[in-house]
Coordinates of C-alpha atoms and ligand atoms in Angstrom, one line a residue:
X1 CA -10.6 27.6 -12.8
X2 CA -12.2 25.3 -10.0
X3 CA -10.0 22.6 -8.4
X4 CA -11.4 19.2 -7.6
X5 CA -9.3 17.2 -5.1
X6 CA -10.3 13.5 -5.1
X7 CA -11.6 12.3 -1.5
X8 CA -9.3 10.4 0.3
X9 CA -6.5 11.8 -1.6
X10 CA -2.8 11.2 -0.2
X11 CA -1.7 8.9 3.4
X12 CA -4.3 6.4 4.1
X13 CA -5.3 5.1 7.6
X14 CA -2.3 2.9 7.6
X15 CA 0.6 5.3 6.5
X16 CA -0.4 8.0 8.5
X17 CA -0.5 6.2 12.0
X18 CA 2.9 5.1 10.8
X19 CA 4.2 8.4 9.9
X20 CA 2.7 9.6 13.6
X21 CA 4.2 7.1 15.4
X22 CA 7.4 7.7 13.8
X23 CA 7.1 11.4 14.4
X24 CA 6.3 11.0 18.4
X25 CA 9.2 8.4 18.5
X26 CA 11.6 11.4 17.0
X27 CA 10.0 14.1 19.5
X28 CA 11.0 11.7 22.2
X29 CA 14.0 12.1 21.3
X30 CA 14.1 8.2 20.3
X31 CA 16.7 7.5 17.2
X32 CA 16.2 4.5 14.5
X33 CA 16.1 3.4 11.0
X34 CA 13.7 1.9 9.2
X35 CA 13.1 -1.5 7.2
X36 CA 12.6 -0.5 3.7
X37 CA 11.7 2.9 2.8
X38 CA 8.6 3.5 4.9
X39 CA 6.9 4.6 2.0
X40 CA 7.6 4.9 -1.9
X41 CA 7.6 8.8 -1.8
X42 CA 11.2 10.4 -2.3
X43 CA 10.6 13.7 -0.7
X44 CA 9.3 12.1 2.5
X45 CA 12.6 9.4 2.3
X46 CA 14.8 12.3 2.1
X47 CA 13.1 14.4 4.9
X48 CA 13.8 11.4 7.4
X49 CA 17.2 11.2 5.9
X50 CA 17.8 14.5 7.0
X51 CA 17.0 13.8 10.4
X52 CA 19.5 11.0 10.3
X53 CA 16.6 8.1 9.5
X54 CA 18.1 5.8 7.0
X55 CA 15.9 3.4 5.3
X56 CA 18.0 -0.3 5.8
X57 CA 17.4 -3.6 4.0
X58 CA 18.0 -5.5 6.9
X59 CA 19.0 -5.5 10.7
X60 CA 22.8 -6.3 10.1
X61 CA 23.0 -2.9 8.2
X62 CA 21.9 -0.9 11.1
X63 CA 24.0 0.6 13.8
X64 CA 20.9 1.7 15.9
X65 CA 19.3 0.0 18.9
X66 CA 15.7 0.4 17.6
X67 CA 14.2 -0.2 14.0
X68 CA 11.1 0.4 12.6
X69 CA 8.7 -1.9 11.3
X70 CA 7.0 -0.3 7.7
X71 CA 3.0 -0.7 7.4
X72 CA 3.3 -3.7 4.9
X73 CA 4.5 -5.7 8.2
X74 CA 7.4 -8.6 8.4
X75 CA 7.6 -12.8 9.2
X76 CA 8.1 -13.6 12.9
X77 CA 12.1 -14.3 11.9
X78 CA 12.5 -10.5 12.0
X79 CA 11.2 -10.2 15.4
X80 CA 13.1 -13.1 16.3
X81 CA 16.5 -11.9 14.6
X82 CA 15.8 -8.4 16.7
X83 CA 15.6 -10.1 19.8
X84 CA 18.9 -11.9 19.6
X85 CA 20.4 -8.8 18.5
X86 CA 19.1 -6.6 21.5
X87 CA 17.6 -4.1 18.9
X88 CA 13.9 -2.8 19.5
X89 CA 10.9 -2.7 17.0
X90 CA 9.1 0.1 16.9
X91 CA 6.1 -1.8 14.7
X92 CA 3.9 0.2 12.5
X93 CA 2.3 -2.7 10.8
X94 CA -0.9 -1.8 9.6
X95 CA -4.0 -3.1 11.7
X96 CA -5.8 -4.6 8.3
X97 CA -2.1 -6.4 7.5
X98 CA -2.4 -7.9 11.1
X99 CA -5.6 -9.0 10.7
X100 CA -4.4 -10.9 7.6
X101 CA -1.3 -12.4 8.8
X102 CA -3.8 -13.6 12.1
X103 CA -6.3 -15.1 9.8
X104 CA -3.8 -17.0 7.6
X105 CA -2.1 -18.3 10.9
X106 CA -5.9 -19.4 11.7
X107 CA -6.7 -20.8 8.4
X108 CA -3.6 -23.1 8.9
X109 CA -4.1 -24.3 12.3
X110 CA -7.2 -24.9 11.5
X111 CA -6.7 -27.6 9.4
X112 CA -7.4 -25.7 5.9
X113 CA -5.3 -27.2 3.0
X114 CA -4.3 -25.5 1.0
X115 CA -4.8 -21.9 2.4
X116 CA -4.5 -19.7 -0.5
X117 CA -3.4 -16.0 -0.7
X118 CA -4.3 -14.2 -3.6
X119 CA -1.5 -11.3 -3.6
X120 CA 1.9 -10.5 -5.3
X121 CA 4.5 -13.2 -4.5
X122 CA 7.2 -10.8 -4.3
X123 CA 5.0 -8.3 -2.1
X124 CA 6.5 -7.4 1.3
X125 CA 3.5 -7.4 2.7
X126 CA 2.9 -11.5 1.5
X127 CA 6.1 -12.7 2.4
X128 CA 4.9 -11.3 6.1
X129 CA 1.2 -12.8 5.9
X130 CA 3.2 -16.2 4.7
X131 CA 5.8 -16.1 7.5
X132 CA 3.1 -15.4 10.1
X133 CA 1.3 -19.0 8.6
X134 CA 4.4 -20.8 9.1
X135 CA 5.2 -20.4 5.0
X136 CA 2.3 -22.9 4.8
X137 CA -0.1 -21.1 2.4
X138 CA 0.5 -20.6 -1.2
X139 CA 0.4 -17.3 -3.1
X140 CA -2.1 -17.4 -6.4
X141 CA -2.4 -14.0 -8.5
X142 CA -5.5 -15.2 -11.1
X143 CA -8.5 -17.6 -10.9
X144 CA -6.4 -19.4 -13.5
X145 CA -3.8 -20.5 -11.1
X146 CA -6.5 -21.4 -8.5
X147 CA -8.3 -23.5 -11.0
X148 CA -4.3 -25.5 -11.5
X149 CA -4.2 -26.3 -7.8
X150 CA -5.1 -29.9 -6.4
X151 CA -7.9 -28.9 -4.6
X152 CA -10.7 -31.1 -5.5
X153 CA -12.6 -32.3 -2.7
X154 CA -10.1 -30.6 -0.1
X155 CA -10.9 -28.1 2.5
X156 CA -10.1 -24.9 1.3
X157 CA -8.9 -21.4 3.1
X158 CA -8.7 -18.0 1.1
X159 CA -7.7 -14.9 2.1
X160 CA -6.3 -11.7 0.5
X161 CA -3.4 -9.2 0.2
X162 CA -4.9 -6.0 1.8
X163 CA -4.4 -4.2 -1.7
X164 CA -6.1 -6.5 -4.3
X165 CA -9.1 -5.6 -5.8
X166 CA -12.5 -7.2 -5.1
X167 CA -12.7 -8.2 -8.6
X168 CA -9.9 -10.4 -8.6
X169 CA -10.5 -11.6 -5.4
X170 CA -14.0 -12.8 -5.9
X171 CA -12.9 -14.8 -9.1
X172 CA -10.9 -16.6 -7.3
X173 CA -12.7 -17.6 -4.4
X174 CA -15.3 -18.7 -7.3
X175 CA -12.7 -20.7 -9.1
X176 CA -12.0 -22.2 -5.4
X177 CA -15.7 -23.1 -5.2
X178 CA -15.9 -25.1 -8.1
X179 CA -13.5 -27.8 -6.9
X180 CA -13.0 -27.7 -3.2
X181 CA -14.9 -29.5 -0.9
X182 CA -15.3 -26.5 1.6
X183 CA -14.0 -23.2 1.0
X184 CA -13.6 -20.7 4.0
X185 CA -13.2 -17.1 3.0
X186 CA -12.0 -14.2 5.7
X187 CA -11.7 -10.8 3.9
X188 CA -8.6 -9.7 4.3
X189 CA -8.8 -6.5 1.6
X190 CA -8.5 -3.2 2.6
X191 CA -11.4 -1.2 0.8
X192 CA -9.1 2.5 1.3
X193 CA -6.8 2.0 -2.3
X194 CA -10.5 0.9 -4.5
X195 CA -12.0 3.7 -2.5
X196 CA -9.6 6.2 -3.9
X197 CA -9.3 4.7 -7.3
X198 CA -13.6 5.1 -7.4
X199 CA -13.1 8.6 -6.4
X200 CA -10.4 9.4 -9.0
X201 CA -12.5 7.7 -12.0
X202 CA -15.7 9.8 -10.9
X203 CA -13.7 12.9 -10.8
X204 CA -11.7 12.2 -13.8
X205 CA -14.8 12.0 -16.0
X206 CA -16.0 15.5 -15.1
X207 CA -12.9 17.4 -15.6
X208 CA -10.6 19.0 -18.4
X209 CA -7.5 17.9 -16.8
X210 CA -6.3 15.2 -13.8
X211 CA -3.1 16.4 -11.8
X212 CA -2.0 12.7 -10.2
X213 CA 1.0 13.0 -7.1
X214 CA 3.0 10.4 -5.8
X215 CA 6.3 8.8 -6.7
X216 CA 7.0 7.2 -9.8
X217 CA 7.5 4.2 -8.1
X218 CA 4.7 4.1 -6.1
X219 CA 2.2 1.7 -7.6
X220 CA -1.1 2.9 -6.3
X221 CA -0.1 6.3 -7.5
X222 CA 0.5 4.7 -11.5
X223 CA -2.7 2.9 -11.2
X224 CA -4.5 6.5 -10.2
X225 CA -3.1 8.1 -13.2
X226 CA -3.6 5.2 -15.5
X227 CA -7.7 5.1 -14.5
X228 CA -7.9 9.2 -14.9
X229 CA -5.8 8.6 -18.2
X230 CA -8.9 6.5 -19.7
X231 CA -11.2 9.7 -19.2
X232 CA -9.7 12.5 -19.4
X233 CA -5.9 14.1 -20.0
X234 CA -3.8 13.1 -16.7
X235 CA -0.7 13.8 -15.9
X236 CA 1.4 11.8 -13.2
X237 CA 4.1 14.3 -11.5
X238 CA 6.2 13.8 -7.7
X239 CA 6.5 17.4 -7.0
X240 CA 5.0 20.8 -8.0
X241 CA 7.9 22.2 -10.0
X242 CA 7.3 19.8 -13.0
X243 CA 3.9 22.0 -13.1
X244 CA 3.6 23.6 -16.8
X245 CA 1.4 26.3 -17.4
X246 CA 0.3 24.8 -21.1
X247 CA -1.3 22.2 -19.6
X248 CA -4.3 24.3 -17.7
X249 CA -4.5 26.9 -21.2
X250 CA -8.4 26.9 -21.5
X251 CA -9.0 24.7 -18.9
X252 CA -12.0 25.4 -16.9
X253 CA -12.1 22.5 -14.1
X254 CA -8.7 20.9 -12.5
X255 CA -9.3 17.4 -10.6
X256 CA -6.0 16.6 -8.6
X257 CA -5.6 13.0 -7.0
X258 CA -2.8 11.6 -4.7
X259 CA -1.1 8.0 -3.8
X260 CA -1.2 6.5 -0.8
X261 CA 2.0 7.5 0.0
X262 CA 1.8 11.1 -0.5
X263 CA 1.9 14.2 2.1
X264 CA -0.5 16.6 2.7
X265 CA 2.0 19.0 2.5
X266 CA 2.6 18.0 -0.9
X267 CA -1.0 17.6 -2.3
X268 CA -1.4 21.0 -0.6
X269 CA 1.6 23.2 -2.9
X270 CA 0.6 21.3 -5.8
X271 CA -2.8 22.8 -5.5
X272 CA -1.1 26.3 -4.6
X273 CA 1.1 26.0 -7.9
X274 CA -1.7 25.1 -10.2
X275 CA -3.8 28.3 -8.9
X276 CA -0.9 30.4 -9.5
X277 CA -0.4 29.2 -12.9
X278 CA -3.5 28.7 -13.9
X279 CA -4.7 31.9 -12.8
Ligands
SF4_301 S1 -3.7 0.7 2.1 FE1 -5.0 -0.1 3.8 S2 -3.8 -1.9 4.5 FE2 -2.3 -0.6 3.4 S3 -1.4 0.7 4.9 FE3 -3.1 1.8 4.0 S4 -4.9 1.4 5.4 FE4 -3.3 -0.2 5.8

């Protein structure tokens, strides 16, 4: 049975500076919790948990003197709120979510009206982008709510939420075009989640079955196994042990693909199991 792992399975750039950071911090000997769940894979939560890491909602609900900063980044306020409360950041925004919050804060000092995010509302990683633009821009999922905005004859700034696609970004920077009187576009995306999700199509096509790992609330992993699912039988599992041997009976070539959010370690005894099983 030959296994295909799908390039640029598992942590991406972003997660796994912050996961090294994070790791040097606890060799130093430094202790803190973090601000959210640094990432949306439960074996990983409960590992930091074990080393006395607790994922907080906010600052008031920590009883350490230094917090960290997740990858998806936060407003100014947070910094702010930290400083009055003598508590350190250790901040592990992502470089590409700091280049977005710069060039909305740009966008909006320089003049654009409305500067327009095309993102999740609800999205950690907007609600940063916004606070860092002074809450100024507004947040548009679909051409369609581009094309209901005031925007005729207006100078117009678009950027992006590192994570949408360059489908849906494109239409709407087109459906800003065919109003605005000026439209300046900075390309905020981060190409690493389309990357993977190329990879996982192409691989899913030339295999019998697609092994998908992540946690079943990690998005970018339900999006993996939703693409393999349109070519090929794919199963979406968090750890090795929901394995079954049925699914490899007759099957000649394995592709396994991993979230964003999910450990080497992980990807790597998933891969063990399946040989042993399959063999
Ligand atoms: S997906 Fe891209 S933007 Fe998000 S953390 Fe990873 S590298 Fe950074």
């Amino acid at each position: 049975m030959k296994i295909t792992i799908v390039e640029g399975s598992g942590f991406c750039f972003g997660v796994q500076r912050a996961m090294d950071m994070i790791e040097k911090a606890y060799e130093d000997g430094l202790r803190f919790d973090t601000l959210g769940p640094i990432i949306h894979n439960p074996f990983v939560v409960k590992d930091l948990e074990s080393k006395g890491i607790r994922a907080v909602d906010s600052l008031d609900q920590t009883d350490k003197k230094i917090v960290v900063v997740r990858t998806h980044g936060v407003p100014p306020q947070v910094y702010e709120e930290a400083e009055k409360k003598g508590i350190k950041l250790l901040d592990t925004t992502c470089p590409f979510v700091f280049n977005a919050q710069s060039a909305a804060r740009r966008l909006v000092e320089e003049g654009y009206d409305p500067v327009i995010i095309v993102g999740k509302k609800e999205h950690p990683e907007v609600i940063g982008i916004l606070g860092h633009a002074w809450n100024k821009p507004v947040v548009v999922g679909s051409p369609e709510e581009v094309e209901k905005l005031n925007i005729a004859n207006r100078r117009v700034g678009i950027l992006s939420q590192t994570t949408m696609t360059f489908d849906l970004f494109a239409s709407c920077v087109r459906a800003a075009m065919k109003y605005a009187k000026e439209v300046h576009v900075i390309n905020t995306r981060c190409a690493t989640t389309e990357r993977r999700q190329k990879a996982t199509m192409e691989v899913a096509q030339k295999v019998d079955v697609m092994v998908v790992i992540g946690g079943r609330n990690s998005s970018n992993t339900k999006r993996l196994h939703e693409i393999a699912s349109k070519y090929t039988r794919s199963y979406h599992i968090e750890h090795p042990d929901e394995l079954k041997k049925e699914w490899f009976d007759g099957v000649e070539n394995v592709g396994v693909a991993a979230g964003a959010s999910t450990p080497p370690w992980l990807i790597e005894a998933v891969v063990k199991k399946i040989k042993e099983i399959g063999a």
